[in-house]
């Protein structure tokens, strides 16, 4: 499988690292040869039909900050769109940064790939939260595969889990902690009795919260995931603006202690049901699966037959998110063999 | 898909109920027509090539206790083995009671089915804990499918979850609460400060513990599941006798309170790794996914790429377990279409 990677930040580098670690094993276990034929970052690209060495690619990026400095095969100034026009490949791995204003340039990359009869795997929430139906329909019309497990919950599997593992069940609603940064902050506030601002600063120092933490703490990141889950698992047709969003910045240590006294914790919960699309702080009871601490993500799927089924996993991380992308690539390979 | 069900207790009846509820939907969503052509319980059988009505079957069983009283098509005294010799079918649903001495008669039912080129779905732990390799190899030789999601954790998906959803990851170890009855007893003891015997009696009154609770409280049920997970997910080749097993009957309220003071809970944990196969009471911390209460099951898969991934779900229940069987049947149908 010839792979084109667009975006070479944390997730893109995780994909290269995973390919480096597991290429031989994947070949053996799944008869699948994963070959990177092109990679673009914001400065340029590297193209080689004979395959790009993931270890050398990672070294180049680390040393100069640009993939176009890859020996012999680098092209400075070449963009992702240029790549898709010129090279031959089987699957796009779209891992540019999430843009929740217009979803670009990821949206154009994905549509172009699908419209030329090729498969897409992505971790990019932006275009999925803004125009999921367009992407799904374009994939269907072109009879290509479109996989996006990594877009929600990083290494917490939920989309393929609902589609495949729980295929006998209808999903009635989804209820989850879909953002790791806010779970970390709320867990620490509960444990230490510290204030919101103090805990946020601590999280920034530890690299858990970003310098501008708005997308996380105001619930925007979780709201994107709510939209993706609603459309992909529950067959709804909704967009970002349909979600009621409330973040955690107004939560006080006093309210957390009060809840604790009664056996409850305060968590930022995303809810997806036919009646409600919402991200807001809610009470969860201490013995429930939602009592998880740290940066963990958790989601409960309410089903018609199996009652509640819950998954817990790391919501972020370079290698962890790349593992979801790898599982999607294996799934595409299995389907291609069956056609 | 013509289905033969052997065993018509709680799980078998759950399967009939699920077919009754969802047959039309499954036909529409997966182009799969689930037709029951034969059912055996311990007293006899019902056989009809035109299909058995699940609602009438359930009513018959409820009224007389025997499926052979099904109007016109019942045969008193006919056994499961007789059935497999006479009827034409595509898939066996083997749901007779678990026998952890020799795995019979389930083992013979499954082997006979596989050796005549047919698929098997089961919830039956006995033959899998005693001779998993024989069953898996027989399925492979005959190129038939062998699915057993329901044998571990009822509606907590774990086997297909590891094989499909986490296909990009290698599973390094599994750590889980694999028995609902003991989790209920330990959770109640922690909450109420009650003694083991008092809590066990309460669980019996509520129908959560069986009249003879030995298999559950002494860890034997969890040990069977440890064997199945070791062989199926971690490619080991082990049997029931390889597991170190210790139950919960010696746990005192004092030890639970002591643990609680330090932020821990006592849970009956099953562990599967290359170095250790064990079922024993262990300490888990309060904020971890293992702090779940009631009859819930939980399992954490330690992976090479995605770190820890955890699933939580109902460990038992007629409909819940049947939902896992249904997902396995859908998976078989998808594979048959792809061949």
mmCIF file of N, CA and C in Angstrom, chain A residues 252-266 283:
data_model
loop_
_atom_site.group_PDB
_atom_site.id
_atom_site.type_symbol
_atom_site.label_atom_id
_atom_site.label_comp_id
_atom_site.label_asym_id
_atom_site.label_seq_id
_atom_site.Cartn_x
_atom_site.Cartn_y
_atom_site.Cartn_z
ATOM 1 N N UNK A 252 -15.658 25.974 40.368
ATOM 2 C CA UNK A 252 -14.899 26.364 41.566
ATOM 3 C C UNK A 252 -14.515 25.140 42.400
ATOM 4 N N UNK A 253 -13.432 25.256 43.192
ATOM 5 C CA UNK A 253 -13.060 24.152 44.088
ATOM 6 C C UNK A 253 -14.194 23.833 45.061
ATOM 7 N N UNK A 254 -14.967 24.845 45.440
ATOM 8 C CA UNK A 254 -16.055 24.636 46.399
ATOM 9 C C UNK A 254 -17.116 23.701 45.808
ATOM 10 N N UNK A 255 -17.487 23.944 44.562
ATOM 11 C CA UNK A 255 -18.518 23.095 43.951
ATOM 12 C C UNK A 255 -18.015 21.660 43.814
ATOM 13 N N UNK A 256 -16.727 21.504 43.531
ATOM 14 C CA UNK A 256 -16.155 20.153 43.419
ATOM 15 C C UNK A 256 -16.181 19.448 44.775
ATOM 16 N N UNK A 257 -15.828 20.172 45.843
ATOM 17 C CA UNK A 257 -15.844 19.563 47.180
ATOM 18 C C UNK A 257 -17.259 19.192 47.610
ATOM 19 N N UNK A 258 -18.197 20.051 47.282
ATOM 20 C CA UNK A 258 -19.599 19.806 47.611
ATOM 21 C C UNK A 258 -20.092 18.519 46.947
ATOM 22 N N UNK A 259 -19.753 18.384 45.674
ATOM 23 C CA UNK A 259 -20.135 17.174 44.932
ATOM 24 C C UNK A 259 -19.488 15.936 45.551
ATOM 25 N N UNK A 260 -18.220 16.067 45.913
ATOM 26 C CA UNK A 260 -17.435 14.969 46.471
ATOM 27 C C UNK A 260 -18.080 14.436 47.754
ATOM 28 N N UNK A 261 -18.549 15.357 48.575
ATOM 29 C CA UNK A 261 -19.209 14.987 49.834
ATOM 30 C C UNK A 261 -20.379 14.049 49.599
ATOM 31 N N UNK A 262 -21.056 14.238 48.472
ATOM 32 C CA UNK A 262 -22.238 13.422 48.165
ATOM 33 C C UNK A 262 -21.880 12.210 47.305
ATOM 34 N N UNK A 263 -20.594 11.978 47.101
ATOM 35 C CA UNK A 263 -20.178 10.812 46.318
ATOM 36 C C UNK A 263 -20.131 11.062 44.815
ATOM 37 N N UNK A 264 -20.029 12.337 44.417
ATOM 38 C CA UNK A 264 -19.992 12.658 42.992
ATOM 39 C C UNK A 264 -18.703 13.371 42.594
ATOM 40 N N UNK A 265 -18.401 13.326 41.310
ATOM 41 C CA UNK A 265 -17.299 14.082 40.739
ATOM 42 C C UNK A 265 -17.869 14.976 39.649
ATOM 43 N N UNK A 266 -17.194 16.085 39.368
ATOM 44 C CA UNK A 266 -17.612 16.935 38.242
ATOM 45 C C UNK A 266 -16.703 16.628 37.052
ATOM 46 N N UNK A 283 -22.333 16.024 36.906
ATOM 47 C CA UNK A 283 -21.985 15.167 38.025
ATOM 48 C C UNK A 283 -21.946 13.713 37.570
#
